[in-house]
mmCIF file of N, CA and C in Angstrom:
data_model
loop_
_atom_site.group_PDB
_atom_site.id
_atom_site.type_symbol
_atom_site.label_atom_id
_atom_site.label_comp_id
_atom_site.label_asym_id
_atom_site.label_seq_id
_atom_site.Cartn_x
_atom_site.Cartn_y
_atom_site.Cartn_z
ATOM 1 N N MET A 1 0.831 -1.195 0.000
ATOM 2 C CA MET A 1 0.000 0.000 0.000
ATOM 3 C C MET A 1 0.872 1.254 0.000
ATOM 4 N N GLU A 2 1.915 1.251 0.825
ATOM 5 C CA GLU A 2 2.792 2.420 0.893
ATOM 6 C C GLU A 2 3.467 2.659 -0.456
ATOM 7 N N PHE A 3 3.855 1.577 -1.143
ATOM 8 C CA PHE A 3 4.484 1.691 -2.449
ATOM 9 C C PHE A 3 3.534 2.348 -3.454
ATOM 10 N N LYS A 4 2.270 1.944 -3.438
ATOM 11 C CA LYS A 4 1.291 2.524 -4.359
ATOM 12 C C LYS A 4 1.103 4.013 -4.076
ATOM 13 N N MET A 5 1.093 4.389 -2.793
ATOM 14 C CA MET A 5 0.930 5.791 -2.446
ATOM 15 C C MET A 5 2.115 6.598 -2.954
ATOM 16 N N LYS A 6 3.307 6.051 -2.843
ATOM 17 C CA LYS A 6 4.491 6.745 -3.348
ATOM 18 C C LYS A 6 4.396 6.931 -4.854
ATOM 19 N N ARG A 7 3.884 5.917 -5.556
ATOM 20 C CA ARG A 7 3.714 6.029 -7.008
ATOM 21 C C ARG A 7 2.710 7.111 -7.364
ATOM 22 N N VAL A 8 1.616 7.168 -6.621
ATOM 23 C CA VAL A 8 0.599 8.185 -6.876
ATOM 24 C C VAL A 8 1.183 9.567 -6.650
ATOM 25 N N LEU A 9 1.956 9.724 -5.564
ATOM 26 C CA LEU A 9 2.565 11.014 -5.275
ATOM 27 C C LEU A 9 3.586 11.389 -6.344
ATOM 28 N N LEU A 10 4.337 10.425 -6.834
ATOM 29 C CA LEU A 10 5.294 10.681 -7.895
ATOM 30 C C LEU A 10 4.575 11.152 -9.151
ATOM 31 N N ILE A 11 3.517 10.479 -9.499
ATOM 32 C CA ILE A 11 2.773 10.859 -10.700
ATOM 33 C C ILE A 11 2.140 12.235 -10.525
ATOM 34 N N ALA A 12 1.604 12.499 -9.346
ATOM 35 C CA ALA A 12 1.029 13.823 -9.092
ATOM 36 C C ALA A 12 2.093 14.903 -9.243
ATOM 37 N N ALA A 13 3.293 14.630 -8.754
ATOM 38 C CA ALA A 13 4.387 15.590 -8.896
ATOM 39 C C ALA A 13 4.735 15.805 -10.364
ATOM 40 N N LEU A 14 4.721 14.725 -11.143
ATOM 41 C CA LEU A 14 4.991 14.847 -12.571
ATOM 42 C C LEU A 14 3.921 15.692 -13.257
ATOM 43 N N VAL A 15 2.689 15.498 -12.864
ATOM 44 C CA VAL A 15 1.595 16.282 -13.445
ATOM 45 C C VAL A 15 1.780 17.753 -13.121
ATOM 46 N N VAL A 16 2.084 18.054 -11.874
ATOM 47 C CA VAL A 16 2.295 19.449 -11.474
ATOM 48 C C VAL A 16 3.461 20.041 -12.261
ATOM 49 N N ALA A 17 4.532 19.282 -12.427
ATOM 50 C CA ALA A 17 5.692 19.766 -13.168
ATOM 51 C C ALA A 17 5.333 20.063 -14.617
ATOM 52 N N THR A 18 4.531 19.222 -15.227
ATOM 53 C CA THR A 18 4.179 19.450 -16.624
ATOM 54 C C THR A 18 3.244 20.644 -16.759
ATOM 55 N N VAL A 19 2.405 20.863 -15.772
ATOM 56 C CA VAL A 19 1.530 22.030 -15.810
ATOM 57 C C VAL A 19 2.379 23.289 -15.738
ATOM 58 N N ALA A 20 3.363 23.288 -14.846
ATOM 59 C CA ALA A 20 4.225 24.451 -14.687
ATOM 60 C C ALA A 20 5.008 24.732 -15.964
ATOM 61 N N GLU A 21 5.486 23.701 -16.627
ATOM 62 C CA GLU A 21 6.272 23.878 -17.834
ATOM 63 C C GLU A 21 5.398 24.082 -19.063
ATOM 64 N N GLY A 22 4.242 23.448 -19.062
ATOM 65 C CA GLY A 22 3.310 23.607 -20.172
ATOM 66 C C GLY A 22 3.754 22.956 -21.466
ATOM 67 N N HIS A 23 4.532 21.912 -21.418
ATOM 68 C CA HIS A 23 5.018 21.261 -22.628
ATOM 69 C C HIS A 23 4.131 20.079 -22.990
ATOM 70 N N ALA A 24 3.638 20.087 -24.221
ATOM 71 C CA ALA A 24 2.768 19.003 -24.676
ATOM 72 C C ALA A 24 3.500 17.667 -24.658
ATOM 73 N N GLN A 25 4.782 17.679 -24.965
ATOM 74 C CA GLN A 25 5.544 16.435 -24.966
ATOM 75 C C GLN A 25 5.589 15.843 -23.564
ATOM 76 N N ASP A 26 5.727 16.685 -22.556
ATOM 77 C CA ASP A 26 5.722 16.204 -21.179
ATOM 78 C C ASP A 26 4.368 15.609 -20.821
ATOM 79 N N HIS A 27 3.295 16.241 -21.285
ATOM 80 C CA HIS A 27 1.965 15.705 -21.034
ATOM 81 C C HIS A 27 1.838 14.300 -21.629
ATOM 82 N N ARG A 28 2.358 14.135 -22.834
ATOM 83 C CA ARG A 28 2.295 12.816 -23.477
ATOM 84 C C ARG A 28 3.056 11.769 -22.682
ATOM 85 N N ALA A 29 4.215 12.133 -22.160
ATOM 86 C CA ALA A 29 5.018 11.181 -21.383
ATOM 87 C C ALA A 29 4.303 10.797 -20.095
ATOM 88 N N VAL A 30 3.706 11.760 -19.425
ATOM 89 C CA VAL A 30 2.965 11.474 -18.192
ATOM 90 C C VAL A 30 1.747 10.614 -18.515
ATOM 91 N N PHE A 31 1.054 10.957 -19.594
ATOM 92 C CA PHE A 31 -0.119 10.193 -20.014
ATOM 93 C C PHE A 31 0.253 8.734 -20.263
ATOM 94 N N LYS A 32 1.359 8.524 -20.959
ATOM 95 C CA LYS A 32 1.801 7.164 -21.249
ATOM 96 C C LYS A 32 2.125 6.410 -19.959
ATOM 97 N N HIS A 33 2.806 7.067 -19.044
ATOM 98 C CA HIS A 33 3.163 6.436 -17.769
ATOM 99 C C HIS A 33 1.909 6.055 -16.981
ATOM 100 N N ILE A 34 0.955 6.952 -16.933
ATOM 101 C CA ILE A 34 -0.291 6.673 -16.202
ATOM 102 C C ILE A 34 -1.033 5.512 -16.855
ATOM 103 N N SER A 35 -1.060 5.489 -18.182
ATOM 104 C CA SER A 35 -1.758 4.414 -18.895
ATOM 105 C C SER A 35 -1.170 3.050 -18.564
ATOM 106 N N VAL A 36 0.148 2.976 -18.460
ATOM 107 C CA VAL A 36 0.802 1.722 -18.085
ATOM 108 C C VAL A 36 0.457 1.370 -16.634
ATOM 109 N N GLN A 37 0.413 2.368 -15.781
ATOM 110 C CA GLN A 37 0.113 2.155 -14.362
ATOM 111 C C GLN A 37 -1.290 1.585 -14.170
ATOM 112 N N ALA A 38 -2.205 1.874 -15.066
ATOM 113 C CA ALA A 38 -3.602 1.440 -14.917
ATOM 114 C C ALA A 38 -3.723 -0.071 -14.802
ATOM 115 N N GLN A 39 -2.773 -0.791 -15.364
ATOM 116 C CA GLN A 39 -2.829 -2.252 -15.299
ATOM 117 C C GLN A 39 -2.538 -2.769 -13.898
ATOM 118 N N SER A 40 -1.597 -2.139 -13.206
ATOM 119 C CA SER A 40 -1.199 -2.637 -11.887
ATOM 120 C C SER A 40 -1.841 -1.875 -10.728
ATOM 121 N N ASP A 41 -2.233 -0.638 -10.965
ATOM 122 C CA ASP A 41 -2.805 0.194 -9.892
ATOM 123 C C ASP A 41 -3.920 1.063 -10.473
ATOM 124 N N PRO A 42 -5.076 0.467 -10.750
ATOM 125 C CA PRO A 42 -6.156 1.216 -11.409
ATOM 126 C C PRO A 42 -6.592 2.463 -10.641
ATOM 127 N N ARG A 43 -6.688 2.375 -9.321
ATOM 128 C CA ARG A 43 -7.146 3.533 -8.544
ATOM 129 C C ARG A 43 -6.124 4.670 -8.600
ATOM 130 N N GLY A 44 -4.859 4.323 -8.478
ATOM 131 C CA GLY A 44 -3.807 5.336 -8.580
ATOM 132 C C GLY A 44 -3.782 5.975 -9.957
ATOM 133 N N ALA A 45 -3.956 5.153 -10.986
ATOM 134 C CA ALA A 45 -3.993 5.668 -12.353
ATOM 135 C C ALA A 45 -5.189 6.586 -12.555
ATOM 136 N N PHE A 46 -6.323 6.210 -11.994
ATOM 137 C CA PHE A 46 -7.518 7.043 -12.103
ATOM 138 C C PHE A 46 -7.255 8.422 -11.499
ATOM 139 N N ASP A 47 -6.696 8.452 -10.299
ATOM 140 C CA ASP A 47 -6.424 9.725 -9.628
ATOM 141 C C ASP A 47 -5.423 10.576 -10.404
ATOM 142 N N ALA A 48 -4.370 9.935 -10.898
ATOM 143 C CA ALA A 48 -3.353 10.665 -11.656
ATOM 144 C C ALA A 48 -3.917 11.170 -12.986
ATOM 145 N N MET A 49 -4.734 10.342 -13.650
ATOM 146 C CA MET A 49 -5.318 10.752 -14.924
ATOM 147 C C MET A 49 -6.299 11.903 -14.714
ATOM 148 N N LEU A 50 -7.022 11.868 -13.619
ATOM 149 C CA LEU A 50 -7.933 12.966 -13.302
ATOM 150 C C LEU A 50 -7.152 14.267 -13.154
ATOM 151 N N SER A 51 -6.024 14.209 -12.465
ATOM 152 C CA SER A 51 -5.185 15.409 -12.313
ATOM 153 C C SER A 51 -4.717 15.922 -13.665
ATOM 154 N N LEU A 52 -4.290 15.014 -14.520
ATOM 155 C CA LEU A 52 -3.833 15.413 -15.850
ATOM 156 C C LEU A 52 -4.991 15.954 -16.685
ATOM 157 N N ALA A 53 -6.149 15.329 -16.591
ATOM 158 C CA ALA A 53 -7.325 15.800 -17.339
ATOM 159 C C ALA A 53 -7.724 17.200 -16.904
ATOM 160 N N GLN A 54 -7.562 17.499 -15.643
ATOM 161 C CA GLN A 54 -7.931 18.817 -15.138
ATOM 162 C C GLN A 54 -7.013 19.922 -15.646
ATOM 163 N N THR A 55 -5.881 19.547 -16.248
ATOM 164 C CA THR A 55 -5.006 20.546 -16.874
ATOM 165 C C THR A 55 -5.507 20.927 -18.258
ATOM 166 N N GLY A 56 -6.498 20.160 -18.772
ATOM 167 C CA GLY A 56 -7.037 20.429 -20.095
ATOM 168 C C GLY A 56 -6.440 19.585 -21.199
ATOM 169 N N TYR A 57 -5.621 18.600 -20.855
ATOM 170 C CA TYR A 57 -4.991 17.731 -21.853
ATOM 171 C C TYR A 57 -6.051 16.784 -22.417
ATOM 172 N N ALA A 58 -6.389 16.979 -23.692
ATOM 173 C CA ALA A 58 -7.516 16.281 -24.326
ATOM 174 C C ALA A 58 -7.438 14.756 -24.240
ATOM 175 N N PRO A 59 -6.303 14.116 -24.516
ATOM 176 C CA PRO A 59 -6.276 12.653 -24.401
ATOM 177 C C PRO A 59 -6.591 12.165 -22.986
ATOM 178 N N ALA A 60 -6.174 12.906 -21.976
ATOM 179 C CA ALA A 60 -6.475 12.521 -20.595
ATOM 180 C C ALA A 60 -7.962 12.703 -20.298
ATOM 181 N N ILE A 61 -8.544 13.753 -20.855
ATOM 182 C CA ILE A 61 -9.984 13.973 -20.677
ATOM 183 C C ILE A 61 -10.758 12.814 -21.301
ATOM 184 N N ASP A 62 -10.364 12.426 -22.501
ATOM 185 C CA ASP A 62 -10.994 11.291 -23.171
ATOM 186 C C ASP A 62 -10.822 10.007 -22.364
ATOM 187 N N ARG A 63 -9.625 9.802 -21.829
ATOM 188 C CA ARG A 63 -9.352 8.590 -21.057
ATOM 189 C C ARG A 63 -10.210 8.534 -19.799
ATOM 190 N N MET A 64 -10.535 9.680 -19.219
ATOM 191 C CA MET A 64 -11.423 9.684 -18.054
ATOM 192 C C MET A 64 -12.784 9.111 -18.433
ATOM 193 N N GLY A 65 -13.259 9.453 -19.623
ATOM 194 C CA GLY A 65 -14.505 8.854 -20.098
ATOM 195 C C GLY A 65 -14.393 7.348 -20.188
ATOM 196 N N TYR A 66 -13.262 6.884 -20.683
ATOM 197 C CA TYR A 66 -13.012 5.448 -20.797
ATOM 198 C C TYR A 66 -12.981 4.790 -19.416
ATOM 199 N N TYR A 67 -12.290 5.431 -18.479
ATOM 200 C CA TYR A 67 -12.203 4.880 -17.122
ATOM 201 C C TYR A 67 -13.590 4.753 -16.495
ATOM 202 N N PHE A 68 -14.404 5.786 -16.632
ATOM 203 C CA PHE A 68 -15.755 5.723 -16.066
ATOM 204 C C PHE A 68 -16.612 4.697 -16.811
ATOM 205 N N ARG A 69 -16.457 4.619 -18.112
ATOM 206 C CA ARG A 69 -17.261 3.675 -18.902
ATOM 207 C C ARG A 69 -16.968 2.225 -18.524
ATOM 208 N N HIS A 70 -15.695 1.948 -18.257
ATOM 209 C CA HIS A 70 -15.285 0.573 -17.977
ATOM 210 C C HIS A 70 -15.026 0.300 -16.499
ATOM 211 N N GLY A 71 -15.239 1.281 -15.637
ATOM 212 C CA GLY A 71 -15.041 1.084 -14.199
ATOM 213 C C GLY A 71 -13.587 0.838 -13.826
ATOM 214 N N ILE A 72 -12.674 1.540 -14.438
ATOM 215 C CA ILE A 72 -11.250 1.383 -14.135
ATOM 216 C C ILE A 72 -10.871 2.382 -13.049
ATOM 217 N N GLY A 73 -10.589 1.871 -11.863
ATOM 218 C CA GLY A 73 -10.209 2.721 -10.742
ATOM 219 C C GLY A 73 -11.375 3.437 -10.091
ATOM 220 N N THR A 74 -12.566 3.155 -10.553
ATOM 221 C CA THR A 74 -13.774 3.793 -10.042
ATOM 222 C C THR A 74 -14.963 2.897 -10.376
ATOM 223 N N ASP A 75 -16.123 3.262 -9.906
ATOM 224 C CA ASP A 75 -17.335 2.536 -10.288
ATOM 225 C C ASP A 75 -17.707 2.894 -11.721
ATOM 226 N N THR A 76 -18.328 1.961 -12.421
ATOM 227 C CA THR A 76 -18.841 2.260 -13.750
ATOM 228 C C THR A 76 -19.929 3.313 -13.617
ATOM 229 N N ASP A 77 -19.824 4.379 -14.412
ATOM 230 C CA ASP A 77 -20.772 5.485 -14.345
ATOM 231 C C ASP A 77 -20.913 6.049 -15.757
ATOM 232 N N LEU A 78 -21.955 5.626 -16.451
ATOM 233 C CA LEU A 78 -22.117 6.025 -17.848
ATOM 234 C C LEU A 78 -22.417 7.506 -18.008
ATOM 235 N N ALA A 79 -23.092 8.107 -17.035
ATOM 236 C CA ALA A 79 -23.349 9.552 -17.102
ATOM 237 C C ALA A 79 -22.034 10.324 -16.991
ATOM 238 N N ALA A 80 -21.168 9.901 -16.079
ATOM 239 C CA ALA A 80 -19.859 10.552 -15.950
ATOM 240 C C ALA A 80 -19.021 10.311 -17.203
ATOM 241 N N ALA A 81 -19.091 9.104 -17.751
ATOM 242 C CA ALA A 81 -18.358 8.804 -18.981
ATOM 243 C C ALA A 81 -18.810 9.740 -20.103
ATOM 244 N N ARG A 82 -20.103 9.907 -20.238
ATOM 245 C CA ARG A 82 -20.650 10.794 -21.274
ATOM 246 C C ARG A 82 -20.161 12.230 -21.064
ATOM 247 N N HIS A 83 -20.132 12.678 -19.811
ATOM 248 C CA HIS A 83 -19.650 14.025 -19.485
ATOM 249 C C HIS A 83 -18.209 14.204 -19.963
ATOM 250 N N TRP A 84 -17.341 13.228 -19.633
ATOM 251 C CA TRP A 84 -15.932 13.345 -19.993
ATOM 252 C C TRP A 84 -15.729 13.226 -21.507
ATOM 253 N N TYR A 85 -16.467 12.341 -22.153
ATOM 254 C CA TYR A 85 -16.342 12.224 -23.619
ATOM 255 C C TYR A 85 -16.785 13.520 -24.306
ATOM 256 N N THR A 86 -17.869 14.092 -23.820
ATOM 257 C CA THR A 86 -18.359 15.359 -24.382
ATOM 258 C C THR A 86 -17.326 16.456 -24.200
ATOM 259 N N ARG A 87 -16.749 16.496 -23.045
ATOM 260 C CA ARG A 87 -15.703 17.488 -22.744
ATOM 261 C C ARG A 87 -14.474 17.279 -23.636
ATOM 262 N N ALA A 88 -14.105 16.030 -23.882
ATOM 263 C CA ALA A 88 -12.964 15.725 -24.745
ATOM 264 C C ALA A 88 -13.216 16.213 -26.173
ATOM 265 N N VAL A 89 -14.418 16.014 -26.655
ATOM 266 C CA VAL A 89 -14.766 16.475 -27.998
ATOM 267 C C VAL A 89 -14.683 18.000 -28.058
ATOM 268 N N ALA A 90 -15.138 18.662 -27.010
ATOM 269 C CA ALA A 90 -15.142 20.111 -26.980
ATOM 270 C C ALA A 90 -13.724 20.706 -27.021
ATOM 271 N N VAL A 91 -12.760 20.017 -26.418
ATOM 272 C CA VAL A 91 -11.383 20.551 -26.418
ATOM 273 C C VAL A 91 -10.551 20.035 -27.581
ATOM 274 N N GLY A 92 -11.127 19.112 -28.343
ATOM 275 C CA GLY A 92 -10.446 18.645 -29.552
ATOM 276 C C GLY A 92 -9.730 17.368 -29.376
#
């Protein structure tokens, strides 16, 4: 459990760093790392992806819809999935 928390904190720090720098390439690297994490730590990946989505990064916003649709790291919630997919379309 402690190891997973450290991973979540590391990913959160990476998200904050990419927001501060504002580099799309950094967003892609964080997104890729979180996507890999989803296999071993779905809840941690969900939290990290939510942080990245809140920066406005469109692929992360879309992935939140996927997470809600398939119940990855959260309960399945089709209304929330629809919200995130709609938001992803709006930002491109």
